[in-house]
CSV table of C-alpha atoms in Angstrom, one decimal:
chain,number,residue,atom,x,y,z
A,1,ARG,CA,0.3,0.0,0.1
A,2,PHE,CA,2.8,2.3,0.8
A,3,ASN,CA,4.8,1.7,-2.4
A,4,LEU,CA,1.1,1.8,-4.2
A,5,GLU,CA,0.4,5.2,-2.8
A,6,ARG,CA,3.5,6.9,-3.1
A,7,GLY,CA,4.2,5.8,-6.7
A,8,HIS,CA,7.1,3.7,-5.8
A,9,ALA,CA,5.3,1.1,-7.9
A,10,SER,CA,2.0,0.8,-9.9
A,11,GLU,CA,-0.8,-1.6,-9.2
A,12,ALA,CA,0.4,-4.3,-12.0
A,13,GLU,CA,4.0,-4.1,-10.9
A,14,ILE,CA,3.3,-4.7,-7.1
A,15,ALA,CA,1.1,-7.7,-8.3
A,16,GLU,CA,3.7,-9.0,-10.3
A,17,GLN,CA,6.2,-8.9,-7.6
A,18,VAL,CA,3.8,-11.1,-5.3
A,19,ALA,CA,3.0,-13.4,-8.0
A,20,ARG,CA,6.9,-13.8,-8.4
A,21,ARG,CA,7.3,-14.3,-5.0
A,22,LEU,CA,4.3,-17.3,-4.7
A,23,ASP,CA,5.7,-19.0,-7.9
A,24,HIS,CA,8.9,-19.2,-6.1
A,25,MET,CA,7.3,-20.5,-2.8
A,26,ARG,CA,5.3,-23.0,-5.0
A,27,ALA,CA,8.4,-24.3,-7.2
A,28,GLY,CA,10.4,-24.5,-4.0
A,29,THR,CA,12.9,-22.3,-5.3
A,30,GLU,CA,15.0,-19.5,-3.6
A,31,HIS,CA,14.3,-15.7,-4.0
A,32,ARG,CA,15.8,-12.5,-2.9
A,33,MET,CA,14.8,-9.1,-3.0
A,34,GLU,CA,14.9,-5.7,-1.1
A,35,ARG,CA,11.9,-3.2,-0.6
A,36,GLU,CA,11.8,0.1,1.1
A,37,GLN,CA,9.1,-0.1,3.8
A,38,PHE,CA,6.4,2.9,4.6
A,39,ASP,CA,8.5,4.1,7.5
A,40,GLY,CA,11.6,4.4,5.3
A,41,ARG,CA,13.6,1.2,6.4
A,42,VAL,CA,15.2,-1.1,3.9
A,43,LEU,CA,14.5,-5.0,4.0
A,44,ARG,CA,16.3,-7.7,2.4
A,45,ILE,CA,13.9,-10.4,1.9
A,46,VAL,CA,15.1,-14.0,1.3
A,47,GLY,CA,12.8,-17.1,0.6
A,48,ALA,CA,14.2,-20.6,0.6
A,49,PRO,CA,12.9,-24.3,0.7
A,50,THR,CA,13.3,-26.0,4.1
A,51,PRO,CA,14.9,-29.4,4.0
A,52,GLY,CA,12.3,-31.8,4.7
A,53,GLY,CA,9.4,-29.6,3.3
A,54,GLY,CA,8.4,-26.4,3.8
A,55,TYR,CA,9.4,-22.8,2.6
A,56,THR,CA,11.0,-20.4,4.9
A,57,THR,CA,11.1,-16.4,4.4
A,58,SER,CA,13.3,-14.2,6.2
A,59,TYR,CA,13.5,-10.4,6.6
A,60,THR,CA,16.7,-8.3,7.6
A,61,ASP,CA,16.8,-4.7,8.3
A,62,ILE,CA,19.6,-3.2,6.4
A,63,THR,CA,18.6,0.2,6.3
A,64,ALA,CA,22.0,1.3,8.1
A,65,ASP,CA,23.9,-0.4,5.6
A,66,ARG,CA,22.0,1.1,2.4
A,67,ARG,CA,22.2,4.9,4.1
A,68,ALA,CA,26.0,4.1,4.7
A,69,GLU,CA,26.4,3.4,1.1
A,70,GLN,CA,24.0,6.3,-0.3
A,71,ALA,CA,26.2,8.6,1.6
A,72,LEU,CA,29.5,7.2,0.4
A,73,GLU,CA,28.3,7.3,-2.7
A,74,GLU,CA,27.0,11.4,-2.7
A,75,LYS,CA,30.5,12.3,-0.8
A,76,VAL,CA,32.2,10.5,-3.9
A,77,ALA,CA,30.0,12.2,-6.3
A,78,THR,CA,30.8,15.6,-4.6
A,79,ARG,CA,34.4,15.1,-4.2
A,80,THR,CA,34.5,14.1,-7.8
A,81,ARG,CA,32.9,17.4,-8.7
A,82,GLN,CA,35.5,19.3,-6.7
A,83,LEU,CA,38.1,17.4,-8.4
A,84,SER,CA,36.7,18.1,-11.7
A,85,ALA,CA,36.5,22.2,-10.7
A,86,ALA,CA,40.1,22.2,-9.6
A,87,ASN,CA,41.3,20.6,-12.7
A,88,ALA,CA,39.7,22.9,-14.8
A,89,ALA,CA,41.1,25.6,-12.9
A,90,LEU,CA,44.4,24.4,-13.0
A,91,ALA,CA,44.0,23.9,-16.7
A,92,GLN,CA,43.0,27.6,-17.1
A,93,ALA,CA,45.6,28.7,-14.8
A,94,THR,CA,48.3,27.1,-16.9
A,95,ARG,CA,46.9,28.4,-19.9
A,96,SER,CA,47.3,31.8,-18.6
A,97,LYS,CA,50.6,30.9,-17.2
A,98,THR,CA,52.0,29.8,-20.8
A,99,ARG,CA,50.2,33.0,-22.5
A,100,PHE,CA,51.9,35.3,-19.7
A,101,LEU,CA,55.0,33.6,-20.1
A,102,ALA,CA,54.5,33.8,-24.1
A,103,ALA,CA,54.0,37.5,-23.9
A,104,ALA,CA,56.6,38.2,-21.6
A,105,SER,CA,59.1,36.4,-23.2
A,106,HIS,CA,58.6,38.4,-26.3
A,107,ASP,CA,58.8,41.8,-24.5
A,108,LEU,CA,62.2,40.2,-22.8
A,109,ILE,CA,63.7,39.1,-26.0
A,110,GLN,CA,63.1,42.4,-27.6
A,111,PRO,CA,65.9,44.6,-25.6
A,112,LEU,CA,68.0,41.3,-25.6
A,113,ASN,CA,67.9,41.5,-29.6
A,114,ALA,CA,68.8,45.5,-29.2
A,115,ALA,CA,71.5,45.2,-27.0
A,116,ARG,CA,73.2,42.0,-29.0
A,117,LEU,CA,72.9,44.3,-32.4
A,118,PHE,CA,74.6,47.0,-30.2
A,119,ALA,CA,77.3,44.7,-29.2
A,120,SER,CA,77.7,43.7,-32.9
A,121,ALA,CA,78.3,47.3,-33.6
A,122,LEU,CA,80.5,48.0,-30.5
A,123,GLY,CA,82.6,45.0,-31.3
A,124,GLU,CA,83.0,46.7,-34.8
A,125,GLU,CA,84.1,50.0,-33.7
A,126,VAL,CA,86.7,48.1,-31.2
A,127,ALA,CA,88.3,45.5,-33.7
A,128,GLY,CA,92.2,45.1,-33.3
A,129,SER,CA,92.1,45.7,-29.5
A,130,PRO,CA,92.3,42.3,-28.1
A,131,GLN,CA,91.0,43.2,-24.8
A,132,LEU,CA,88.1,45.3,-25.8
A,133,GLU,CA,87.1,42.5,-28.1
A,134,ARG,CA,87.0,39.8,-25.1
A,135,LEU,CA,84.5,42.2,-22.9
A,136,VAL,CA,82.3,42.5,-26.3
A,137,ALA,CA,82.4,39.0,-26.8
A,138,ASP,CA,81.4,38.2,-22.8
A,139,LEU,CA,78.6,40.6,-23.3
A,140,ASP,CA,77.2,38.9,-26.1
A,141,GLY,CA,77.6,35.5,-24.3
A,142,SER,CA,75.6,37.0,-21.5
A,143,ILE,CA,73.1,38.0,-23.9
A,144,VAL,CA,72.9,34.8,-25.7
A,145,SER,CA,72.7,32.7,-22.1
A,146,ALA,CA,69.5,35.2,-21.2
A,147,ASP,CA,67.8,34.4,-24.4
A,148,ARG,CA,68.3,30.7,-23.7
A,149,LEU,CA,67.1,31.0,-20.0
A,150,ILE,CA,63.7,32.6,-21.5
A,151,ARG,CA,63.2,30.3,-24.1
A,152,GLY,CA,63.7,27.3,-21.9
A,153,LEU,CA,61.1,28.3,-19.6
A,154,LEU,CA,59.0,29.2,-22.5
A,155,ASP,CA,59.5,25.3,-23.8
A,156,ILE,CA,58.5,24.1,-20.3
A,157,SER,CA,55.7,25.9,-19.8
A,158,LYS,CA,54.2,24.5,-23.1
A,159,LEU,CA,55.2,21.2,-22.4
A,160,ASP,CA,53.8,21.2,-19.2
A,161,SER,CA,50.3,22.7,-20.1
A,162,GLY,CA,49.0,20.1,-22.4
A,163,GLY,CA,49.4,22.8,-25.3
A,164,VAL,CA,51.7,20.4,-27.3
A,165,VAL,CA,50.3,17.3,-28.6
A,166,ALA,CA,52.8,15.1,-30.5
A,167,VAL,CA,51.8,14.5,-34.4
A,168,PRO,CA,53.7,11.7,-35.7
A,169,GLU,CA,55.1,11.4,-39.5
A,170,PRO,CA,57.8,9.6,-41.3
A,171,ILE,CA,60.9,10.9,-40.6
A,172,ALA,CA,64.3,10.0,-42.1
A,173,ILE,CA,66.9,10.4,-39.0
A,174,ASP,CA,69.8,11.3,-41.4
A,175,LEU,CA,68.2,14.3,-42.2
A,176,LEU,CA,67.7,15.5,-38.4
A,177,PHE,CA,71.6,14.2,-37.6
A,178,GLU,CA,72.3,16.7,-40.5
A,179,ASP,CA,70.6,19.6,-39.3
A,180,VAL,CA,71.8,19.0,-35.7
A,181,ALA,CA,75.3,18.5,-36.5
A,182,ARG,CA,75.2,21.6,-38.8
A,183,GLU,CA,74.0,23.5,-36.0
A,184,PHE,CA,76.5,22.5,-33.3
A,185,ALA,CA,79.9,22.0,-35.9
A,186,LEU,CA,81.0,25.8,-35.2
A,187,GLN,CA,80.7,25.1,-31.3
A,188,ALA,CA,82.3,21.8,-31.2
A,189,GLN,CA,85.2,23.3,-33.5
A,190,ALA,CA,85.7,27.0,-31.6
A,191,LYS,CA,86.6,24.2,-28.4
A,192,GLY,CA,88.6,22.0,-30.7
A,193,LEU,CA,86.4,18.9,-30.4
A,194,ARG,CA,85.7,16.1,-33.4
A,195,LEU,CA,81.5,16.5,-33.9
A,196,ARG,CA,81.4,13.1,-35.9
A,197,ARG,CA,77.5,11.7,-37.1
A,198,VAL,CA,77.2,8.5,-38.8
A,199,ARG,CA,75.1,8.1,-41.9
A,200,THR,CA,72.0,6.0,-41.6
A,201,SER,CA,69.1,4.8,-43.5
A,202,ALA,CA,66.5,4.7,-40.7
A,203,TRP,CA,63.1,5.7,-40.8
A,204,VAL,CA,61.0,6.7,-37.5
A,205,MET,CA,57.6,7.5,-37.1
A,206,ALA,CA,57.8,10.4,-34.7
A,207,ASP,CA,56.7,14.2,-34.1
A,208,ARG,CA,59.2,15.9,-35.9
A,209,ALA,CA,59.8,19.1,-33.8
A,210,LEU,CA,59.7,17.0,-30.3
A,211,LEU,CA,62.3,14.7,-31.3
A,212,THR,CA,64.6,17.5,-32.8
A,213,ALA,CA,63.9,19.4,-29.5
A,214,CYS,CA,65.5,16.0,-27.5
A,215,LEU,CA,68.7,15.8,-30.1
A,216,ARG,CA,69.2,19.6,-30.3
A,217,ASN,CA,69.3,19.4,-26.3
A,218,LEU,CA,71.4,16.7,-26.0
A,219,MET,CA,73.6,18.0,-28.3
A,220,SER,CA,74.0,21.0,-26.8
A,221,ASN,CA,74.8,19.4,-23.3
A,222,ALA,CA,77.4,16.9,-25.1
A,223,VAL,CA,79.0,19.9,-26.7
A,224,ARG,CA,79.1,21.9,-23.6
A,225,TYR,CA,80.3,19.4,-20.8
A,226,THR,CA,83.2,17.9,-23.2
A,227,GLU,CA,86.5,20.0,-23.2
A,228,THR,CA,88.5,17.3,-24.9
A,229,GLY,CA,87.9,14.5,-27.5
A,230,GLY,CA,84.6,14.7,-29.2
A,231,VAL,CA,80.7,13.8,-29.9
A,232,LEU,CA,79.3,11.2,-31.7
A,233,ILE,CA,75.9,11.0,-33.2
A,234,GLY,CA,74.4,8.0,-34.6
A,235,VAL,CA,71.5,5.1,-34.8
A,236,ARG,CA,71.9,1.5,-33.7
A,237,ARG,CA,69.8,-1.2,-34.4
A,238,ARG,CA,67.8,-3.1,-31.4
A,239,GLY,CA,65.8,-5.5,-32.6
A,240,ALA,CA,62.6,-3.7,-34.2
A,241,GLU,CA,63.8,-0.6,-32.6
A,242,ALA,CA,66.2,2.4,-34.0
A,243,LEU,CA,68.4,3.5,-31.0
A,244,ILE,CA,69.1,7.1,-31.7
A,245,CYS,CA,72.5,7.7,-29.5
A,246,ILE,CA,74.5,10.6,-28.7
A,247,HIS,CA,78.1,9.7,-27.1
A,248,ASP,CA,80.6,12.3,-25.6
A,249,THR,CA,83.8,11.9,-24.1
A,250,GLY,CA,83.0,14.9,-21.5
A,251,ARG,CA,83.3,15.2,-17.7
A,252,GLY,CA,80.6,12.5,-17.0
A,253,ILE,CA,78.0,11.7,-14.0
A,254,ALA,CA,78.1,10.1,-11.3
A,255,PRO,CA,75.5,7.4,-10.7
A,256,GLY,CA,73.8,9.0,-8.2
A,257,ASP,CA,73.1,12.1,-10.1
A,258,ILE,CA,71.6,10.8,-13.1
A,259,ASP,CA,68.1,11.1,-11.9
A,260,ARG,CA,68.6,14.5,-10.5
A,261,ILE,CA,70.2,16.1,-13.6
A,262,PHE,CA,66.5,15.8,-15.5
A,263,GLY,CA,65.1,18.3,-13.0
A,264,GLU,CA,64.8,21.9,-13.8
A,265,PHE,CA,68.0,24.0,-13.1
A,266,GLU,CA,70.0,20.5,-12.5
A,267,ARG,CA,73.8,20.6,-13.1
A,268,ALA,CA,75.9,17.4,-13.0
A,269,GLY,CA,78.5,19.3,-11.3
A,270,SER,CA,78.2,21.3,-8.3
A,271,THR,CA,80.1,23.8,-9.0
A,272,ASP,CA,79.3,24.0,-12.6
A,273,ARG,CA,78.4,27.4,-14.0
A,274,GLU,CA,78.0,26.3,-17.5
A,275,GLY,CA,74.1,26.3,-18.9
A,276,LEU,CA,71.2,26.7,-17.0
A,277,GLY,CA,70.1,23.4,-16.4
A,278,LEU,CA,67.0,23.4,-18.3
A,279,GLY,CA,68.0,21.2,-21.7
A,280,LEU,CA,67.3,17.7,-19.9
A,281,ALA,CA,64.4,18.9,-18.5
A,282,ILE,CA,63.1,19.4,-21.5
A,283,VAL,CA,64.2,16.3,-23.1
A,284,ARG,CA,62.5,14.5,-20.4
A,285,ARG,CA,59.1,16.1,-20.9
A,286,ALA,CA,59.2,15.9,-25.0
A,287,ALA,CA,60.6,12.2,-24.6
A,288,ARG,CA,57.2,11.7,-22.4
A,289,LEU,CA,54.7,13.1,-24.9
A,290,LEU,CA,57.0,11.2,-27.6
A,291,GLU,CA,56.0,8.1,-25.4
A,292,VAL,CA,59.9,7.0,-25.5
A,293,GLU,CA,62.1,6.2,-22.8
A,294,ILE,CA,65.6,8.0,-22.5
A,295,GLU,CA,68.7,5.7,-21.6
A,296,THR,CA,71.5,7.2,-19.6
A,297,SER,CA,74.8,5.9,-18.9
A,298,SER,CA,77.9,7.7,-17.9
A,299,THR,CA,81.3,7.2,-16.2
A,300,PRO,CA,82.7,9.8,-14.5
A,301,GLY,CA,85.8,11.2,-16.6
A,302,ARG,CA,85.5,9.5,-19.6
A,303,GLY,CA,81.8,10.4,-21.0
A,304,SER,CA,78.1,9.8,-21.4
A,305,ARG,CA,76.2,8.0,-23.4
A,306,PHE,CA,72.0,9.0,-23.9
A,307,ALA,CA,70.0,7.3,-26.2
A,308,LEU,CA,66.3,7.0,-27.2
A,309,ALA,CA,64.4,4.3,-28.6
A,310,LEU,CA,62.0,4.3,-31.4
A,311,PRO,CA,60.3,2.0,-33.5
A,312,MET,CA,61.7,1.0,-36.9
A,313,LEU,CA,59.6,2.3,-39.6
A,314,ARG,CA,62.0,1.1,-42.2
A,315,ARG,CA,64.9,1.7,-43.8
A,316,ALA,CA,65.2,3.6,-47.3
A,317,ALA,CA,67.5,6.0,-49.1
A,318,VAL,CA,67.4,9.6,-47.5
A,319,PRO,CA,66.1,12.0,-50.0
A,320,ALA,CA,68.6,14.0,-51.9
A,321,PRO,CA,69.3,17.1,-50.0
A,322,PRO,CA,67.9,20.3,-51.7
A,323,PRO,CA,70.8,22.5,-53.8
A,324,ALA,CA,73.0,24.8,-51.5
A,325,PRO,CA,71.9,28.6,-52.5
A,326,ALA,CA,74.0,30.4,-54.9
A,327,ARG,CA,76.9,32.0,-52.6
A,328,PRO,CA,76.4,35.7,-52.1
A,329,ARG,CA,78.2,37.9,-54.5
A,330,GLY,CA,79.2,41.7,-54.0
A,331,GLN,CA,79.3,43.8,-51.0
A,332,LEU,CA,76.2,45.0,-49.1
A,333,ALA,CA,77.6,48.8,-49.5
A,334,ASN,CA,74.7,51.0,-50.7
A,335,ALA,CA,71.8,48.4,-50.3
A,336,ARG,CA,68.8,49.9,-49.4
A,337,VAL,CA,67.2,48.4,-46.4
A,338,LEU,CA,63.8,49.2,-44.5
A,339,VAL,CA,63.3,48.1,-40.8
A,340,VAL,CA,60.1,48.0,-39.3
A,341,ASP,CA,59.7,47.5,-35.6
A,342,ASN,CA,57.7,49.0,-32.9
A,343,ASP,CA,60.7,48.7,-30.5
A,344,ALA,CA,62.8,51.7,-30.7
A,345,SER,CA,65.7,50.5,-29.3
A,346,ALA,CA,65.2,47.6,-31.7
A,347,LEU,CA,65.4,50.2,-34.6
A,348,ALA,CA,68.2,52.1,-33.1
A,349,ALA,CA,70.3,49.2,-32.6
A,350,THR,CA,69.4,47.7,-36.2
A,351,ALA,CA,70.0,51.1,-37.6
A,352,ALA,CA,73.6,51.5,-36.1
A,353,LEU,CA,74.7,47.9,-36.9
A,354,LEU,CA,73.5,47.7,-40.4
A,355,GLY,CA,75.2,51.3,-40.9
A,356,LYS,CA,78.4,49.9,-40.0
A,357,TRP,CA,77.7,47.2,-43.1
A,358,GLY,CA,77.6,49.9,-45.4
A,359,LEU,CA,73.8,49.6,-45.5
A,360,GLU,CA,71.4,52.7,-45.9
A,361,VAL,CA,68.8,52.2,-43.8
A,362,THR,CA,65.1,53.5,-43.4
A,363,CYS,CA,63.2,53.0,-40.3
A,364,ALA,CA,59.5,52.9,-39.3
A,365,SER,CA,57.6,51.4,-36.3
A,366,ASN,CA,54.5,50.8,-38.3
A,367,LEU,CA,52.5,50.9,-41.7
A,368,ALA,CA,52.1,54.6,-42.0
A,369,GLU,CA,55.4,55.7,-41.4
A,370,ALA,CA,56.9,53.0,-44.1
A,371,GLN,CA,54.6,54.4,-46.4
A,372,ALA,CA,55.7,57.4,-45.6
A,373,ALA,CA,59.3,57.0,-45.5
A,374,ALA,CA,59.8,54.5,-48.1
A,375,LEU,CA,58.3,55.9,-51.4
A,376,GLN,CA,60.1,53.3,-53.3
A,377,ALA,CA,60.3,49.5,-52.7
A,378,PRO,CA,63.8,48.8,-50.9
A,379,ASP,CA,66.5,46.5,-51.8
A,380,ILE,CA,65.6,44.3,-48.6
A,381,ALA,CA,62.5,44.8,-45.9
A,382,ILE,CA,63.0,43.6,-42.3
A,383,MET,CA,60.2,43.3,-40.7
A,384,ASP,CA,59.3,42.2,-37.1
A,385,TYR,CA,55.9,40.5,-36.4
A,386,ARG,CA,54.2,42.1,-33.7
A,387,LEU,CA,53.4,45.4,-34.1
A,388,ASP,CA,51.3,48.2,-32.3
A,389,GLY,CA,47.9,46.9,-31.6
A,390,PRO,CA,46.7,44.5,-34.0
A,391,GLU,CA,49.0,45.7,-36.8
A,392,ARG,CA,51.5,42.3,-37.8
A,393,GLY,CA,54.4,42.7,-39.8
A,394,ASP,CA,53.1,39.5,-42.6
A,395,ALA,CA,50.3,42.6,-43.6
A,396,THR,CA,52.3,45.3,-42.9
A,397,TYR,CA,54.6,43.7,-45.7
A,398,ALA,CA,51.8,42.7,-48.1
A,399,ALA,CA,50.3,46.9,-47.9
A,400,LEU,CA,53.8,48.0,-48.9
A,401,CYS,CA,54.3,45.3,-51.7
A,402,THR,CA,50.7,46.5,-53.2
A,403,ARG,CA,51.7,50.2,-52.8
A,404,TRP,CA,55.2,49.7,-54.3
A,405,GLY,CA,54.2,47.1,-57.3
A,406,ARG,CA,56.9,45.1,-56.0
A,407,ARG,CA,58.1,42.3,-53.6
A,408,PRO,CA,61.7,42.9,-52.3
A,409,PRO,CA,63.1,40.2,-50.6
A,410,ALA,CA,61.9,39.7,-46.9
A,411,ILE,CA,63.6,39.0,-43.6
A,412,LEU,CA,60.7,38.4,-40.9
A,413,LEU,CA,63.2,39.1,-37.4
A,414,THR,CA,61.0,38.2,-34.6
A,415,ALA,CA,61.1,36.9,-31.2
A,416,GLU,CA,58.5,34.2,-31.5
A,417,SER,CA,59.2,31.2,-32.7
A,418,GLY,CA,55.7,29.3,-32.7
A,419,ASP,CA,53.8,28.3,-35.9
A,420,GLU,CA,51.9,31.6,-36.1
A,421,THR,CA,55.5,33.1,-37.1
A,422,GLU,CA,56.5,30.4,-39.6
A,423,ALA,CA,53.1,30.6,-41.4
A,424,ALA,CA,53.4,34.3,-41.4
A,425,ALA,CA,57.1,33.9,-43.2
A,426,ALA,CA,55.5,31.7,-45.5
A,427,ARG,CA,52.9,34.0,-46.8
A,428,MET,CA,55.5,36.9,-47.0
A,429,GLY,CA,58.0,34.3,-48.8
A,430,ALA,CA,60.3,35.5,-46.2
A,431,ASN,CA,63.5,34.0,-44.4
A,432,ARG,CA,62.7,33.8,-40.6
A,433,LEU,CA,65.1,34.8,-38.1
A,434,LEU,CA,64.4,34.7,-34.4
A,435,LYS,CA,65.4,37.3,-31.9
A,436,PRO,CA,68.2,38.2,-30.6
A,437,SER,CA,69.6,37.1,-34.2
A,438,SER,CA,73.5,36.4,-34.4
A,439,PRO,CA,74.5,39.6,-36.3
A,440,ALA,CA,76.7,36.7,-38.8
A,441,ALA,CA,73.4,35.1,-39.1
A,442,LEU,CA,71.9,38.4,-40.0
A,443,ARG,CA,74.3,39.5,-42.2
A,444,ALA,CA,74.8,36.3,-44.2
A,445,LEU,CA,71.1,36.4,-44.9
A,446,ILE,CA,71.0,39.7,-45.9
A,447,ALA,CA,73.8,38.8,-48.6
A,448,THR,CA,72.0,36.1,-49.7
A,449,CYS,CA,68.9,37.8,-50.2
A,450,LEU,CA,70.5,40.5,-52.1
A,451,ALA,CA,72.5,37.9,-54.0
A,452,GLN,CA,69.2,36.4,-55.1
A,453,ALA,CA,67.1,39.5,-55.5
A,454,ARG,CA,69.9,40.5,-58.0
A,455,ASP,CA,69.5,37.0,-59.9
A,456,ARG,CA,66.0,38.1,-60.8
A,457,GLY,CA,66.6,41.8,-61.2
A,458,ALA,CA,67.6,44.9,-59.2
A,459,ASP,CA,64.3,45.2,-57.2
A,460,GLY,CA,63.0,41.8,-56.7
A,461,GLN,CA,59.6,40.0,-58.2
A,462,THR,CA,57.0,42.4,-59.6
A,463,LEU,CA,53.3,41.5,-57.9
A,464,ALA,CA,52.5,40.4,-61.5
A,465,GLU,CA,55.4,37.9,-61.2
A,466,SER,CA,54.8,36.7,-57.8
A,467,ALA,CA,51.3,35.8,-58.6
A,468,THR,CA,52.4,33.4,-61.4
A,469,GLY,CA,54.9,31.8,-59.2
């Protein structure tokens, strides 16, 4: 009656339950059920045949058990909601931190870029004075270290935020080796080290950016902490795996320090002031996203080996590298350069350095100033990406080209290393150079762009030519 009056069950359902119990009793089979009574109690009803004949039904009050289970379920549901809310807040905070670090990194790298260009201009002024040249070189090295620290912190923040997702693709390891070896060849040569790579036909399926980050940071550590001997990078086959190895003859790592050095701001030697202690922390995070383990073996005083084991995709000939760009011809003198950057110190530093190289420099901080200052197309345009407000370097360059009727060669000189600026450089048909740029790299790139422009004509392609490829 209670269940019927309160809608817990219909009359037909109750009749069916009673009939089912009577059927069990007649058939002499066991049955069990739980019912809530009119006073809120919960009874467990168990019926079973009695040995020797008859049928017994027992009623057990399980109200306390059910109330405890209900309370536990409600508590778990509450904790789950609280945990979900906390995770959402943490994810939002991490995204905000990453955005803040990206913005702060851009603002910090801008003055570092200006400082490095000023230092290079100063270096040309003091050429011939060994003591002053050494001071300028030390100043440049300090700027580079600060830049590495900022970029390392930003890389770790991105990896921790969950904003980096591995996108596997077929990779010819030998091409990665070539890029990494070329990047560190000069550093190794300056220390008198032998840098060797073993050619390989191995291909793996992995995220190119993450794998490159691992190799670059491992190679950087190997060169930095090796004083004599050399560094070797190669691949060993281990069953169905390609074991990518970087060996060095450096100072080595004590067994007790191997786990520790993968933490942030940790170094192998307690008195070592080289490096920033972020390289291996980045490697550990990138390897985690690649779902590979970092194998480390080392002997103090003899060297170390770091290895990454990836499933072998196949062995095949590596594509031939593209032909090397034409060697720059002629001098930079009298070439006209337009520099667009909304940072006044960066403009002043760039103008000072390019002026030392004999270039005619026109400076502007935005599109309006550039249109007023450069009525004709320059020989080359150097554009920052993030200008004031919504203005961006690629759009500014496009507007200027429309006004000039030509597309002079361009360099996108930016502090941002992400996909956004890479896509912007592609739209411009420009080379991207990251701030704070190496003056030598900037000069070589300007010379290459000018040489290529001379091959096409003094002022570069017309818009009609660029539209038809």
